[in-house]
Amino acid sequence: QDRVSDVLSLFEKMEEQGIKPNRVTFNILIKTCASVFESEDAKKNALQVAISAFNSLESLGISADSITYTSMANVIKHLVNHPDEKLNAFKGIFMRSCEHGFLNQHIINVMAECTTAEQFQAITGMSSIETVPSIDTFPSEWSAFATVDHTAQARQANHADGTN
């Protein structure tokens, strides 16, 4: 049995016991999917599970955070094979992470590693670059909440409301 199946089984056991999944459990599921490197079938399954989990967050009243977006960037990096699909997926994650204030250096690094300078420019609107830009070089409205402290604050908030 693979890791994704193990995590899905855990989700089922939680439901059986009346425990609702939260952001942390979804982040674990998505991050697990990003680490699947076995067969193409396993990768395809992991990609579908990650997309489904990510897309179900809002309907469950769970908001994505910096870890969620970073994990999805890694899912795209490792599991999306088609270049156009990968580019569109990165654009979607970039835009959503900016929109929700969770753009971070890890997302920028993954995108820069997986795209050409022209593609990176098309996604971000930044001029062509030779090195990976720092989060500090992005417009402030994109990264206003993307600070190191923000992730720590989110963890503290999760702990305070019992969602750790």
PDB file of C-alpha atoms in Angstrom:
ATOM      1  CA  GLN A   1       0.000   0.000   0.000  1.00  0.00           C
ATOM      2  CA  ASP A   2       1.381   3.420  -0.920  1.00  0.00           C
ATOM      3  CA  ARG A   3       1.699   6.557   1.239  1.00  0.00           C
ATOM      4  CA  VAL A   4      -1.281   8.320  -0.345  1.00  0.00           C
ATOM      5  CA  SER A   5      -3.496   5.325   0.404  1.00  0.00           C
ATOM      6  CA  ASP A   6      -2.219   5.335   3.987  1.00  0.00           C
ATOM      7  CA  VAL A   7      -3.167   8.979   4.446  1.00  0.00           C
ATOM      8  CA  LEU A   8      -6.562   8.467   2.783  1.00  0.00           C
ATOM      9  CA  SER A   9      -7.162   5.530   5.109  1.00  0.00           C
ATOM     10  CA  LEU A  10      -6.375   7.811   8.039  1.00  0.00           C
ATOM     11  CA  PHE A  11      -8.937  10.316   6.713  1.00  0.00           C
ATOM     12  CA  GLU A  12     -11.550   7.523   6.604  1.00  0.00           C
ATOM     13  CA  LYS A  13     -10.751   6.459  10.175  1.00  0.00           C
ATOM     14  CA  MET A  14     -11.069  10.079  11.305  1.00  0.00           C
ATOM     15  CA  GLU A  15     -14.501  10.328   9.672  1.00  0.00           C
ATOM     16  CA  GLU A  16     -15.580   7.041  11.283  1.00  0.00           C
ATOM     17  CA  GLN A  17     -14.678   8.490  14.682  1.00  0.00           C
ATOM     18  CA  GLY A  18     -16.447  11.778  13.963  1.00  0.00           C
ATOM     19  CA  ILE A  19     -13.225  13.770  13.645  1.00  0.00           C
ATOM     20  CA  LYS A  20     -13.370  16.403  10.931  1.00  0.00           C
ATOM     21  CA  PRO A  21     -10.235  17.000   8.903  1.00  0.00           C
ATOM     22  CA  ASN A  22      -8.673  20.445   9.217  1.00  0.00           C
ATOM     23  CA  ARG A  23      -6.045  22.464   7.389  1.00  0.00           C
ATOM     24  CA  VAL A  24      -3.214  20.502   8.961  1.00  0.00           C
ATOM     25  CA  THR A  25      -4.595  17.135   7.888  1.00  0.00           C
ATOM     26  CA  PHE A  26      -5.209  18.413   4.355  1.00  0.00           C
ATOM     27  CA  ASN A  27      -1.685  19.848   4.239  1.00  0.00           C
ATOM     28  CA  ILE A  28      -0.310  16.447   5.252  1.00  0.00           C
ATOM     29  CA  LEU A  29      -2.323  14.779   2.497  1.00  0.00           C
ATOM     30  CA  ILE A  30      -1.216  17.255  -0.180  1.00  0.00           C
ATOM     31  CA  LYS A  31       2.416  17.164   0.949  1.00  0.00           C
ATOM     32  CA  THR A  32       2.336  13.355   0.905  1.00  0.00           C
ATOM     33  CA  CYS A  33       1.025  13.429  -2.662  1.00  0.00           C
ATOM     34  CA  ALA A  34       3.906  15.701  -3.683  1.00  0.00           C
ATOM     35  CA  SER A  35       6.388  13.085  -2.497  1.00  0.00           C
ATOM     36  CA  VAL A  36       5.118  10.238  -4.686  1.00  0.00           C
ATOM     37  CA  PHE A  37       7.828   9.159  -7.121  1.00  0.00           C
ATOM     38  CA  GLU A  38       6.823   5.553  -7.840  1.00  0.00           C
ATOM     39  CA  SER A  39       5.050   4.500 -11.022  1.00  0.00           C
ATOM     40  CA  GLU A  40       3.233   6.783 -13.437  1.00  0.00           C
ATOM     41  CA  ASP A  41      -0.065   5.340 -12.180  1.00  0.00           C
ATOM     42  CA  ALA A  42       0.872   6.190  -8.588  1.00  0.00           C
ATOM     43  CA  LYS A  43       1.837   9.720  -9.650  1.00  0.00           C
ATOM     44  CA  LYS A  44      -1.409  10.159 -11.576  1.00  0.00           C
ATOM     45  CA  ASN A  45      -3.412   8.983  -8.548  1.00  0.00           C
ATOM     46  CA  ALA A  46      -1.457  11.262  -6.216  1.00  0.00           C
ATOM     47  CA  LEU A  47      -2.053  14.225  -8.519  1.00  0.00           C
ATOM     48  CA  GLN A  48      -5.807  13.588  -8.572  1.00  0.00           C
ATOM     49  CA  VAL A  49      -5.946  13.218  -4.786  1.00  0.00           C
ATOM     50  CA  ALA A  50      -3.965  16.449  -4.259  1.00  0.00           C
ATOM     51  CA  ILE A  51      -6.134  18.418  -6.668  1.00  0.00           C
ATOM     52  CA  SER A  52      -9.306  17.040  -5.132  1.00  0.00           C
ATOM     53  CA  ALA A  53      -8.112  17.828  -1.615  1.00  0.00           C
ATOM     54  CA  PHE A  54      -7.027  21.347  -2.555  1.00  0.00           C
ATOM     55  CA  ASN A  55     -10.270  22.064  -4.401  1.00  0.00           C
ATOM     56  CA  SER A  56     -12.419  20.778  -1.528  1.00  0.00           C
ATOM     57  CA  LEU A  57     -10.909  23.081   1.099  1.00  0.00           C
ATOM     58  CA  GLU A  58     -13.193  26.046   0.450  1.00  0.00           C
ATOM     59  CA  SER A  59     -16.398  23.988   0.427  1.00  0.00           C
ATOM     60  CA  LEU A  60     -15.388  22.551   3.811  1.00  0.00           C
ATOM     61  CA  GLY A  61     -14.784  26.010   5.241  1.00  0.00           C
ATOM     62  CA  ILE A  62     -11.028  25.456   5.466  1.00  0.00           C
ATOM     63  CA  SER A  63      -8.686  28.142   4.188  1.00  0.00           C
ATOM     64  CA  ALA A  64      -5.407  27.307   2.508  1.00  0.00           C
ATOM     65  CA  ASP A  65      -2.226  28.670   4.050  1.00  0.00           C
ATOM     66  CA  SER A  66       1.403  29.096   3.069  1.00  0.00           C
ATOM     67  CA  ILE A  67       2.086  25.388   3.602  1.00  0.00           C
ATOM     68  CA  THR A  68      -0.878  24.415   1.425  1.00  0.00           C
ATOM     69  CA  TYR A  69       0.282  26.583  -1.474  1.00  0.00           C
ATOM     70  CA  THR A  70       3.894  25.455  -1.124  1.00  0.00           C
ATOM     71  CA  SER A  71       2.799  21.820  -1.104  1.00  0.00           C
ATOM     72  CA  MET A  72       0.680  22.379  -4.202  1.00  0.00           C
ATOM     73  CA  ALA A  73       3.654  24.005  -5.947  1.00  0.00           C
ATOM     74  CA  ASN A  74       5.622  20.836  -5.179  1.00  0.00           C
ATOM     75  CA  VAL A  75       2.743  18.672  -6.445  1.00  0.00           C
ATOM     76  CA  ILE A  76       2.892  20.591  -9.717  1.00  0.00           C
ATOM     77  CA  LYS A  77       6.679  20.312  -9.875  1.00  0.00           C
ATOM     78  CA  HIS A  78       6.747  16.543  -9.323  1.00  0.00           C
ATOM     79  CA  LEU A  79       3.470  15.256 -10.724  1.00  0.00           C
ATOM     80  CA  VAL A  80       2.354  17.414 -13.652  1.00  0.00           C
ATOM     81  CA  ASN A  81       4.166  16.187 -16.757  1.00  0.00           C
ATOM     82  CA  HIS A  82       2.707  18.174 -19.628  1.00  0.00           C
ATOM     83  CA  PRO A  83       4.581  21.520 -19.983  1.00  0.00           C
ATOM     84  CA  ASP A  84       1.487  23.619 -20.777  1.00  0.00           C
ATOM     85  CA  GLU A  85      -0.497  22.073 -17.910  1.00  0.00           C
ATOM     86  CA  LYS A  86       2.440  22.641 -15.560  1.00  0.00           C
ATOM     87  CA  LEU A  87       2.727  26.281 -16.620  1.00  0.00           C
ATOM     88  CA  ASN A  88      -1.019  26.886 -16.176  1.00  0.00           C
ATOM     89  CA  ALA A  89      -1.016  25.146 -12.801  1.00  0.00           C
ATOM     90  CA  PHE A  90       1.916  27.259 -11.579  1.00  0.00           C
ATOM     91  CA  LYS A  91       0.119  30.376 -12.767  1.00  0.00           C
ATOM     92  CA  GLY A  92      -3.007  29.360 -10.841  1.00  0.00           C
ATOM     93  CA  ILE A  93      -1.128  28.618  -7.623  1.00  0.00           C
ATOM     94  CA  PHE A  94       0.907  31.799  -7.950  1.00  0.00           C
ATOM     95  CA  MET A  95      -2.203  33.937  -8.452  1.00  0.00           C
ATOM     96  CA  ARG A  96      -4.157  32.283  -5.623  1.00  0.00           C
ATOM     97  CA  SER A  97      -1.242  32.469  -3.185  1.00  0.00           C
ATOM     98  CA  CYS A  98      -0.841  36.175  -4.034  1.00  0.00           C
ATOM     99  CA  GLU A  99      -4.577  36.801  -3.756  1.00  0.00           C
ATOM    100  CA  HIS A 100      -4.732  35.200  -0.325  1.00  0.00           C
ATOM    101  CA  GLY A 101      -1.479  36.696   0.942  1.00  0.00           C
ATOM    102  CA  PHE A 102       0.531  33.486   1.060  1.00  0.00           C
ATOM    103  CA  LEU A 103       3.152  33.938  -1.630  1.00  0.00           C
ATOM    104  CA  ASN A 104       6.463  32.770  -0.202  1.00  0.00           C
ATOM    105  CA  GLN A 105      10.048  32.206  -1.251  1.00  0.00           C
ATOM    106  CA  HIS A 106       9.553  28.448  -1.606  1.00  0.00           C
ATOM    107  CA  ILE A 107       6.828  28.924  -4.222  1.00  0.00           C
ATOM    108  CA  ILE A 108       9.030  31.390  -6.097  1.00  0.00           C
ATOM    109  CA  ASN A 109      11.986  28.976  -5.972  1.00  0.00           C
ATOM    110  CA  VAL A 110       9.956  26.022  -7.261  1.00  0.00           C
ATOM    111  CA  MET A 111       8.473  28.078 -10.093  1.00  0.00           C
ATOM    112  CA  ALA A 112      11.877  29.484 -11.060  1.00  0.00           C
ATOM    113  CA  GLU A 113      13.360  25.983 -11.070  1.00  0.00           C
ATOM    114  CA  CYS A 114      10.597  24.559 -13.279  1.00  0.00           C
ATOM    115  CA  THR A 115      10.070  27.370 -15.784  1.00  0.00           C
ATOM    116  CA  THR A 116      12.124  29.291 -18.282  1.00  0.00           C
ATOM    117  CA  ALA A 117      12.864  32.965 -17.625  1.00  0.00           C
ATOM    118  CA  GLU A 118      10.197  33.883 -20.178  1.00  0.00           C
ATOM    119  CA  GLN A 119       7.605  31.616 -18.551  1.00  0.00           C
ATOM    120  CA  PHE A 120       8.473  32.965 -15.109  1.00  0.00           C
ATOM    121  CA  GLN A 121       8.005  36.486 -16.457  1.00  0.00           C
ATOM    122  CA  ALA A 122       4.657  35.522 -18.014  1.00  0.00           C
ATOM    123  CA  ILE A 123       3.426  34.106 -14.700  1.00  0.00           C
ATOM    124  CA  THR A 124       4.714  36.844 -12.397  1.00  0.00           C
ATOM    125  CA  GLY A 125       4.839  39.892 -14.629  1.00  0.00           C
ATOM    126  CA  MET A 126       8.390  40.534 -13.474  1.00  0.00           C
ATOM    127  CA  SER A 127      11.061  41.380 -15.986  1.00  0.00           C
ATOM    128  CA  SER A 128      13.279  38.612 -17.213  1.00  0.00           C
ATOM    129  CA  ILE A 129      15.703  37.416 -14.568  1.00  0.00           C
ATOM    130  CA  GLU A 130      18.917  35.445 -14.421  1.00  0.00           C
ATOM    131  CA  THR A 131      18.711  34.477 -10.746  1.00  0.00           C
ATOM    132  CA  VAL A 132      15.791  33.515  -8.539  1.00  0.00           C
ATOM    133  CA  PRO A 133      14.270  36.699  -7.157  1.00  0.00           C
ATOM    134  CA  SER A 134      13.764  37.258  -3.468  1.00  0.00           C
ATOM    135  CA  ILE A 135      10.246  37.652  -2.116  1.00  0.00           C
ATOM    136  CA  ASP A 136      11.336  41.194  -1.223  1.00  0.00           C
ATOM    137  CA  THR A 137      11.571  42.128  -4.918  1.00  0.00           C
ATOM    138  CA  PHE A 138       7.902  41.380  -5.589  1.00  0.00           C
ATOM    139  CA  PRO A 139       5.331  44.153  -5.386  1.00  0.00           C
ATOM    140  CA  SER A 140       4.252  44.689  -1.785  1.00  0.00           C
ATOM    141  CA  GLU A 141       0.591  43.987  -2.541  1.00  0.00           C
ATOM    142  CA  TRP A 142       1.605  40.463  -3.641  1.00  0.00           C
ATOM    143  CA  SER A 143       3.711  39.654  -0.622  1.00  0.00           C
ATOM    144  CA  ALA A 144       2.252  41.828   2.122  1.00  0.00           C
ATOM    145  CA  PHE A 145       1.446  38.793   4.251  1.00  0.00           C
ATOM    146  CA  ALA A 146       4.225  36.526   3.011  1.00  0.00           C
ATOM    147  CA  THR A 147       6.578  36.851   5.928  1.00  0.00           C
ATOM    148  CA  VAL A 148       8.409  34.294   7.986  1.00  0.00           C
ATOM    149  CA  ASP A 149       6.373  35.402  10.998  1.00  0.00           C
ATOM    150  CA  HIS A 150       3.099  34.811   9.166  1.00  0.00           C
ATOM    151  CA  THR A 151       3.596  31.039   9.096  1.00  0.00           C
ATOM    152  CA  ALA A 152       4.484  31.065  12.783  1.00  0.00           C
ATOM    153  CA  GLN A 153       1.404  33.184  13.521  1.00  0.00           C
ATOM    154  CA  ALA A 154      -0.779  30.730  11.594  1.00  0.00           C
ATOM    155  CA  ARG A 155       0.609  27.837  13.631  1.00  0.00           C
ATOM    156  CA  GLN A 156      -0.066  29.756  16.857  1.00  0.00           C
ATOM    157  CA  ALA A 157      -3.617  30.531  15.706  1.00  0.00           C
ATOM    158  CA  ASN A 158      -4.176  26.860  14.821  1.00  0.00           C
ATOM    159  CA  HIS A 159      -2.886  25.833  18.229  1.00  0.00           C
ATOM    160  CA  ALA A 160      -5.082  28.397  19.989  1.00  0.00           C
ATOM    161  CA  ASP A 161      -8.249  27.260  18.206  1.00  0.00           C
ATOM    162  CA  GLY A 162      -7.446  23.571  18.617  1.00  0.00           C
ATOM    163  CA  THR A 163      -6.680  22.843  14.958  1.00  0.00           C
ATOM    164  CA  ASN A 164      -3.045  21.941  15.471  1.00  0.00           C
TER     165      ASN A 164
END
